[in-house]
Tab-separated table of C-alpha atoms and ligand atoms in Angstrom:
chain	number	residue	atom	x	y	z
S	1	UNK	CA	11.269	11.348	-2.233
S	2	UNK	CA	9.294	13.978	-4.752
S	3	UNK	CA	5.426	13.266	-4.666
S	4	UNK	CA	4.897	12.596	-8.291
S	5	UNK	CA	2.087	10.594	-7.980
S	6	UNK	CA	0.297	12.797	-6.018
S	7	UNK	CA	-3.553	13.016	-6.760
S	8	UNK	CA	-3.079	9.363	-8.665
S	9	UNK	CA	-4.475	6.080	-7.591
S	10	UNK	CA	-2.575	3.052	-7.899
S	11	UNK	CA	-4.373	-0.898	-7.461
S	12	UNK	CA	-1.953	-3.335	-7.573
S	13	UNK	CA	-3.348	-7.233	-7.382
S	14	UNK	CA	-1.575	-9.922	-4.852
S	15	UNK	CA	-0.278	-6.875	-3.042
S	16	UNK	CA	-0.805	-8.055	0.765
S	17	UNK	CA	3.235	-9.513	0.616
S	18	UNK	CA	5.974	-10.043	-1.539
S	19	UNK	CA	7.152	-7.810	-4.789
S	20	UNK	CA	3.034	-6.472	-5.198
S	21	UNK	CA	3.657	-5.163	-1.495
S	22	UNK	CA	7.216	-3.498	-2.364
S	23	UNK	CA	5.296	-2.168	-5.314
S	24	UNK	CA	2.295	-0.617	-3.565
S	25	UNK	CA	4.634	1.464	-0.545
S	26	UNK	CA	6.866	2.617	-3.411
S	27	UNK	CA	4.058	4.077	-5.261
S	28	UNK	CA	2.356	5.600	-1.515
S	29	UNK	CA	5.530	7.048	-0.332
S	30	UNK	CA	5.345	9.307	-3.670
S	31	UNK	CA	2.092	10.331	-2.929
S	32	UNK	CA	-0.249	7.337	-4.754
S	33	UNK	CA	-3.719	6.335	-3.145
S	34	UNK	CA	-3.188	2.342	-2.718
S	35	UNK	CA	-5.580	-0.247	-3.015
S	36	UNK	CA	-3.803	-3.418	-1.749
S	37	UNK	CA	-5.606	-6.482	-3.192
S	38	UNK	CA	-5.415	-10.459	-2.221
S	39	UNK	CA	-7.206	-13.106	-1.930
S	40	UNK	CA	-5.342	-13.356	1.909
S	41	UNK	CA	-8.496	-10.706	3.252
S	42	UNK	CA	-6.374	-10.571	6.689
S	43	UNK	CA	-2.903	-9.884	5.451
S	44	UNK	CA	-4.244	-7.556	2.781
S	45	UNK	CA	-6.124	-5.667	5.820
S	46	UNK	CA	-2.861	-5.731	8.157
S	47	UNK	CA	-0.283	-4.374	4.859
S	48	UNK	CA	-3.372	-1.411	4.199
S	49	UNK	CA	-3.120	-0.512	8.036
S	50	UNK	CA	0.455	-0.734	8.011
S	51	UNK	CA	1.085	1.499	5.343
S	52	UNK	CA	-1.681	3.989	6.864
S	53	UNK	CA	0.157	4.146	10.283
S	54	UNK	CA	3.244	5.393	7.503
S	55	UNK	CA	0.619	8.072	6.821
S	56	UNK	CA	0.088	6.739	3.740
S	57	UNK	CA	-3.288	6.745	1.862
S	58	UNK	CA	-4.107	2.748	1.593
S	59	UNK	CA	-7.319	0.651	1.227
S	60	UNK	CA	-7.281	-3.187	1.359
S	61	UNK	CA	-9.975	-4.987	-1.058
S	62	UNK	CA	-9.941	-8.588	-1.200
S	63	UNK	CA	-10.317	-10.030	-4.786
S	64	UNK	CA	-9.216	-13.202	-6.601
S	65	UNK	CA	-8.051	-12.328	-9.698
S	66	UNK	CA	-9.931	-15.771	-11.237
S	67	UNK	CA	-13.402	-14.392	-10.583
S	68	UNK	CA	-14.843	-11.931	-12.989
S	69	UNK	CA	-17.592	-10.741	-10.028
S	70	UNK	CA	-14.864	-10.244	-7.399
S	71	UNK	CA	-12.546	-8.010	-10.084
S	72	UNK	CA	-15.803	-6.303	-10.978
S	73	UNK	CA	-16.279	-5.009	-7.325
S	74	UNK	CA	-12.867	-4.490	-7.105
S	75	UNK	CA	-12.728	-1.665	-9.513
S	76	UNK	CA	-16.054	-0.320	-8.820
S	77	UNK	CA	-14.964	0.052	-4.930
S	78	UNK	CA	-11.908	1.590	-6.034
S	79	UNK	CA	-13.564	4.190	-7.932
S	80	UNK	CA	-15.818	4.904	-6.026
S	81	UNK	CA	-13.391	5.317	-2.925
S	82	UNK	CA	-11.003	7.616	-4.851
S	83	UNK	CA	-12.622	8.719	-8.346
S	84	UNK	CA	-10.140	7.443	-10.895
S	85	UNK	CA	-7.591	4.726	-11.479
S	86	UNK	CA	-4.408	6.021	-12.930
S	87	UNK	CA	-2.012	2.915	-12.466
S	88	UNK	CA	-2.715	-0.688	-12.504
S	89	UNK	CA	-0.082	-3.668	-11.668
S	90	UNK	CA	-1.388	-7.097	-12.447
S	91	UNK	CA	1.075	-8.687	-9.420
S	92	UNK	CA	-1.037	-11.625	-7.980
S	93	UNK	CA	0.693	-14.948	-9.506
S	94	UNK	CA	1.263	-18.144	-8.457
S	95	UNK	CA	3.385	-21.431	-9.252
S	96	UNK	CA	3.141	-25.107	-8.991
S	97	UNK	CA	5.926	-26.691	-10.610
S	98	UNK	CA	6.851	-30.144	-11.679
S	99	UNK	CA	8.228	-31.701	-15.195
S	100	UNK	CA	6.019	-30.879	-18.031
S	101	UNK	CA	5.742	-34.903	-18.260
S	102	UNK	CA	4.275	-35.236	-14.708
S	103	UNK	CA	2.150	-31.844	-14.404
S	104	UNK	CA	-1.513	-32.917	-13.923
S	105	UNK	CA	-3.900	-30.954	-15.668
S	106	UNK	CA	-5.505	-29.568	-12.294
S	107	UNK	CA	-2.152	-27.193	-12.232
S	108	UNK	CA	-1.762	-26.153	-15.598
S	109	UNK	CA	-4.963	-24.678	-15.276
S	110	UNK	CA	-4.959	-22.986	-11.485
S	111	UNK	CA	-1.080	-21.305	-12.657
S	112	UNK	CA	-3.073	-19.750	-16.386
S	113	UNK	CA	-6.169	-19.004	-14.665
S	114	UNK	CA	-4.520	-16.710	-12.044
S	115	UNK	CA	-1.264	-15.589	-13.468
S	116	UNK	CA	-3.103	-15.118	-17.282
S	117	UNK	CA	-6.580	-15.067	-16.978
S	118	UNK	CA	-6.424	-12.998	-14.005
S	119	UNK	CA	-4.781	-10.326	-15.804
S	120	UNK	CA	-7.091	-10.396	-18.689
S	121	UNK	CA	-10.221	-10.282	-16.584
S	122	UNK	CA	-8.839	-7.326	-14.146
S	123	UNK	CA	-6.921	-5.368	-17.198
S	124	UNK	CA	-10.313	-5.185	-19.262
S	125	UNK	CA	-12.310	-4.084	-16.198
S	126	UNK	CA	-9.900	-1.533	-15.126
S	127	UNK	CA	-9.174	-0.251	-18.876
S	128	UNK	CA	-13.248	0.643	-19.724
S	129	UNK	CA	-12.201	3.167	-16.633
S	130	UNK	CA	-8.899	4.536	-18.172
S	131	UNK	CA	-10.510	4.609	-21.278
S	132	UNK	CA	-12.972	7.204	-20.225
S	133	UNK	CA	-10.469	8.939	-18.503
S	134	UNK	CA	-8.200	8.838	-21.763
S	135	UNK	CA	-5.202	8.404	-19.689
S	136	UNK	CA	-3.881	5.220	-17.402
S	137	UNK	CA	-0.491	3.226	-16.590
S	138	UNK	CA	-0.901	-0.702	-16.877
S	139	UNK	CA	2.411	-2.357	-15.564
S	140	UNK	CA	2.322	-6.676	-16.031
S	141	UNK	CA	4.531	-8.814	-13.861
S	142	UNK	CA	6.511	-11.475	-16.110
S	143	UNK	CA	9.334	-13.230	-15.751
S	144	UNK	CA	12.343	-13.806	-17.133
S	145	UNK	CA	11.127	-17.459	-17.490
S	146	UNK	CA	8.250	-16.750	-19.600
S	147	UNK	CA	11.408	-15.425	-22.158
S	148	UNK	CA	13.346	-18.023	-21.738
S	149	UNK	CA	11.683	-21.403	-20.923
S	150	UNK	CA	12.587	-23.018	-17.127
S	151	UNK	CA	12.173	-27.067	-16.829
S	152	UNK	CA	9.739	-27.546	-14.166
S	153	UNK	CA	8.036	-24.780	-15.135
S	154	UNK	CA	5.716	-25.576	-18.275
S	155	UNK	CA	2.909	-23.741	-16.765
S	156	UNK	CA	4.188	-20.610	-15.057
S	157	UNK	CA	6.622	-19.906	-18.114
S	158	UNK	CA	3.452	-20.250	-20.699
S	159	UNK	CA	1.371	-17.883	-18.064
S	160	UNK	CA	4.294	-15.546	-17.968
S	161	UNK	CA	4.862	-15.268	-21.885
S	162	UNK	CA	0.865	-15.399	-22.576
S	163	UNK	CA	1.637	-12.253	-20.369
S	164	UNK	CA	3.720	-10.983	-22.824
S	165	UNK	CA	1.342	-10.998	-25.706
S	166	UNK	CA	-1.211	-10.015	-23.527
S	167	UNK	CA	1.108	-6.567	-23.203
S	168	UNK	CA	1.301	-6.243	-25.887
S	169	UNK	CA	-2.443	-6.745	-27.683
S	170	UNK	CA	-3.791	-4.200	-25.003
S	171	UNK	CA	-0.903	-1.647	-25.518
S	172	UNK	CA	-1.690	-1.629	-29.469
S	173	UNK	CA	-5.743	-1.316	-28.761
S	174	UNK	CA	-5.231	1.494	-25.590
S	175	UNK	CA	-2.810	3.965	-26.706
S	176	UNK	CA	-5.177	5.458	-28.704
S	177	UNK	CA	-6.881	6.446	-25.636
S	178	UNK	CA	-3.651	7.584	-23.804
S	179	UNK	CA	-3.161	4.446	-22.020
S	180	UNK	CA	0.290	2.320	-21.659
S	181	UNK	CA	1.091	-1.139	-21.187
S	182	UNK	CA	4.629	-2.488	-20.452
S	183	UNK	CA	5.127	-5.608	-18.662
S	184	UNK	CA	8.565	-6.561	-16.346
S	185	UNK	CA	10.464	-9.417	-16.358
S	186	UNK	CA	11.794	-10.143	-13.071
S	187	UNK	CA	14.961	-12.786	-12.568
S	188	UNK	CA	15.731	-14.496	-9.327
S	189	UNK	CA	13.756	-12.407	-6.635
S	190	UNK	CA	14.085	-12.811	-3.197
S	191	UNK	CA	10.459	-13.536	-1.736
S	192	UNK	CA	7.869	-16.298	-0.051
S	193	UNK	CA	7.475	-17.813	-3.318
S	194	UNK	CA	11.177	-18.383	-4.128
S	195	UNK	CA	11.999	-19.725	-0.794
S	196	UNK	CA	10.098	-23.138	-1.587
S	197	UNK	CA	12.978	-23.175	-4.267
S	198	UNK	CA	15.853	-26.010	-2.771
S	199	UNK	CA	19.019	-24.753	-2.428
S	200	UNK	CA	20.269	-26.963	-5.919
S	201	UNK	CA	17.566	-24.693	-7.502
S	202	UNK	CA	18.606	-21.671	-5.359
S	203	UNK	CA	22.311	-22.565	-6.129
S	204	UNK	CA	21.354	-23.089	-9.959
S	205	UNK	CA	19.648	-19.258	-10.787
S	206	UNK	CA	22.370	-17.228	-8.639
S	207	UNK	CA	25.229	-18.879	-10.879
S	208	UNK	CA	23.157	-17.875	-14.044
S	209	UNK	CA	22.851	-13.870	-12.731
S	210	UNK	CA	25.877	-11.904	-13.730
S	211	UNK	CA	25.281	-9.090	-10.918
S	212	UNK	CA	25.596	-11.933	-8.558
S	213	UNK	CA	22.718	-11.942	-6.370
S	214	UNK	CA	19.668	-12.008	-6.362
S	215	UNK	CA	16.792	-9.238	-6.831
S	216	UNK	CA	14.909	-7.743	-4.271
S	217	UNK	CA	11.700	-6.693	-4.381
S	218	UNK	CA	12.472	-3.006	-4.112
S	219	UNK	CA	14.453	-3.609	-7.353
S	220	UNK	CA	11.272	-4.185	-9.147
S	221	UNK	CA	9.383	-1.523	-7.151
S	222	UNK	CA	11.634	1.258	-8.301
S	223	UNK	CA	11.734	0.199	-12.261
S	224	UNK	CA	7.665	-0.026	-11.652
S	225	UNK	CA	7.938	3.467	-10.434
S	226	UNK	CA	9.684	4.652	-13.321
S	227	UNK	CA	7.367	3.307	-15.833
S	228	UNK	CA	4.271	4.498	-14.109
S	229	UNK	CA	5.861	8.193	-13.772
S	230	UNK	CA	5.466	11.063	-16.767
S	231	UNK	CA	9.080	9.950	-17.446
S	232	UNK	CA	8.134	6.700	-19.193
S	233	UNK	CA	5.035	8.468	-21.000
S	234	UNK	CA	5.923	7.624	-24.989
S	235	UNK	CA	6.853	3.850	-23.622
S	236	UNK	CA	4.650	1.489	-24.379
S	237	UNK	CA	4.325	-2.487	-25.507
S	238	UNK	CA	7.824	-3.120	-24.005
S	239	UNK	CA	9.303	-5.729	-21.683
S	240	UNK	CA	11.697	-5.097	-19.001
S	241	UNK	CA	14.040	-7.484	-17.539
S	242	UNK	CA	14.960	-6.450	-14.051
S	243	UNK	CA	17.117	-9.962	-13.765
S	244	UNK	CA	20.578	-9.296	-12.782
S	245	UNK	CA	21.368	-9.959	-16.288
S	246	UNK	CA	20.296	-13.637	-16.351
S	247	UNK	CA	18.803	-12.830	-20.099
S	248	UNK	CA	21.149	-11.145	-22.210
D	301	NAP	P1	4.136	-13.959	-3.431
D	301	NAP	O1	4.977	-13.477	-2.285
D	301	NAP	O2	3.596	-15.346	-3.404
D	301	NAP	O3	2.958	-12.908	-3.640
D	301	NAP	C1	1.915	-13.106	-4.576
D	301	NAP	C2	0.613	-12.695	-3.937
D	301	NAP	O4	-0.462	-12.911	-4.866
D	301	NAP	C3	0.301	-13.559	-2.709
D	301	NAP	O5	-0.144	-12.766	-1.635
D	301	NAP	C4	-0.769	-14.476	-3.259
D	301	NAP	O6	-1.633	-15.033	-2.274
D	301	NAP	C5	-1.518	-13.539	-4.180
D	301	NAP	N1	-2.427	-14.304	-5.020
D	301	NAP	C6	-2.332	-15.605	-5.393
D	301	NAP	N2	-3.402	-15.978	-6.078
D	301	NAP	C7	-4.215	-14.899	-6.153
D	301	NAP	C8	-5.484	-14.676	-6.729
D	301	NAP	N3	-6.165	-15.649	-7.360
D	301	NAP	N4	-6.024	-13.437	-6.625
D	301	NAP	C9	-5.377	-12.465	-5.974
D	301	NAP	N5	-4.167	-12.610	-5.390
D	301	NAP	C10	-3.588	-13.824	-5.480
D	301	NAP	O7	4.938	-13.838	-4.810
D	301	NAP	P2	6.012	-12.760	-5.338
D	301	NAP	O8	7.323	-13.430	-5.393
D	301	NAP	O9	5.874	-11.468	-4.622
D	301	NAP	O10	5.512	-12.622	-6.847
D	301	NAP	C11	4.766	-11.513	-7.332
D	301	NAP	C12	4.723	-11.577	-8.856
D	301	NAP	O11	6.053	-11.522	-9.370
D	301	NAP	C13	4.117	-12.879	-9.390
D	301	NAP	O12	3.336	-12.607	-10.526
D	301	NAP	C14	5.329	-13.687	-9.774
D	301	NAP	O13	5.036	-14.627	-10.775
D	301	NAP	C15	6.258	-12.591	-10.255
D	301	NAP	N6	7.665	-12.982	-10.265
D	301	NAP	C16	8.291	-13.328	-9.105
D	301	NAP	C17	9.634	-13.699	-9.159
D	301	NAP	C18	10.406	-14.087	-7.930
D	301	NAP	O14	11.573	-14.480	-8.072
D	301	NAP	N7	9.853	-13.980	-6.721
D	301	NAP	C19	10.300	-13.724	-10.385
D	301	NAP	C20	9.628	-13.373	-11.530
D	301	NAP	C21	8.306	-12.992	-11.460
D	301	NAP	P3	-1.430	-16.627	-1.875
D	301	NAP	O15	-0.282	-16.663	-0.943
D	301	NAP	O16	-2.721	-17.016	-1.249
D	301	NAP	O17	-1.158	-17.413	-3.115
């Protein structure tokens, strides 16, 4: 694998497991500084020494995305570990489904705090850094969903296509300042969070993806890579589906 990010420092938010994690060794084995953040301190501790016994340059901080004073010291610590912030991937995201008709308030408002408000508060702290550096990568995780709608999914689908907009707003106001902003729409991806699915559900999404099975998360990782590499530099503002073809 060529080092092209060598010298760059990558954050990447809910990155202890799952697609984030994918994400963050991707970017180390080319030659990225990692900082895995969670709000699960331990795991985020074990995936930072895991990658380091790779030989890879990792540093766990724990963060919840909700709280402006934890995203605060998260990108002051980073800096001041490794000096800049090149690439940023708001990850962390959560879902608690249920029929629009049924959804209490309580979860509408944990799903749009983390998966939307999270990436507001953590993109504007991070971007006052790229800003002065006149150059960053900011990479959103979607979903297909918040493109398309899912019942059961009120919630996550409006977090996921606030997400959207939210992609879009920042790449308009930061490319002045060198900075990009593309967001990725995963599909069906196989992880913790879609094996609570039931296997109707689980049944119901692989009929729907033409490539006939589902993502992994190293099939996000890589199209992250690409858009955080000088090969995606005059991209910016655009949405990627990385779905199997579910959305065409
Ligand atoms: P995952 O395995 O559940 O990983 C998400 C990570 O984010 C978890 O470690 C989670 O910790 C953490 N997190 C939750 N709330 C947080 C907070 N407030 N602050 C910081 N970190 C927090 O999920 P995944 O499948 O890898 O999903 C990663 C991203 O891809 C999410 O944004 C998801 O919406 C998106 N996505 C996934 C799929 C899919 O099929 N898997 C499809 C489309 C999009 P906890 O365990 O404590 O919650």
């Amino acid at each position: 694998m060529t080092m092209k990010f060598e010298g760059k420092t990558a954050l990447i938010t809910g990155s202890a497991r799952g697609i984030g994690k994918a994400i963050a060794e991707r970017l180390a084995a080319s030659g990225a500084k990692i900082v895995i953040s969670d709000i699960l301190a331990e795991l985020a501790e074990t995936t930072a020494q895991e990658f380091r016994d790779k030989g890879y340059n990792a540093l766990a901080i724990k963060a919840d995305v909700t709280s402006a004073a934890d995203v605060s010291g998260l990108i002051n610590n980073t800096v001041a570990k490794y000096q800049t912030l090149d690439i940023l991937i708001n990850n962390a995201g959560i879902t608690k489904d249920t029929l629009m008709i049924r959804m209490s308030e309580e979860d509408w408002d944990r799903v749009l705090d983390i998966n939307l408000k999270g990436a507001f508060l953590v993109t504007q702290a991070a971007a006052r850094v790229m800003m002065k550096q006149r150059s960053g990568r900011i990479i959103n995780i979607s979903s297909v969903v918040g493109r398309m709608g899912n019942a059961g999914q009120a919630n996550y689908a409006a977090s996921k296509a606030g997400l959207i907009g939210l992609t879009k707003t920042a790449a308009k106001e930061l490319a002045g300042r060198g900075i990009t902003v593309n967001a990725i729409a995963p599909g069906f991806i196989t992880t913790e969070m879609t094996s609570k699915l039931s296997h109707e559900a689980h049944d119901a999404f692989l009929n729907n993806i033409p490539l006939k099975r589902p993502g992994t998360p190293e099939d996000i990782a890589g199209v992250v890579a690409f858009l955080a590499s000088d090969d995606a530099a005059y991209i910016t503002g655009q949405v990627i589906g990385v779905d199997g073809g579910m959305l065409m």
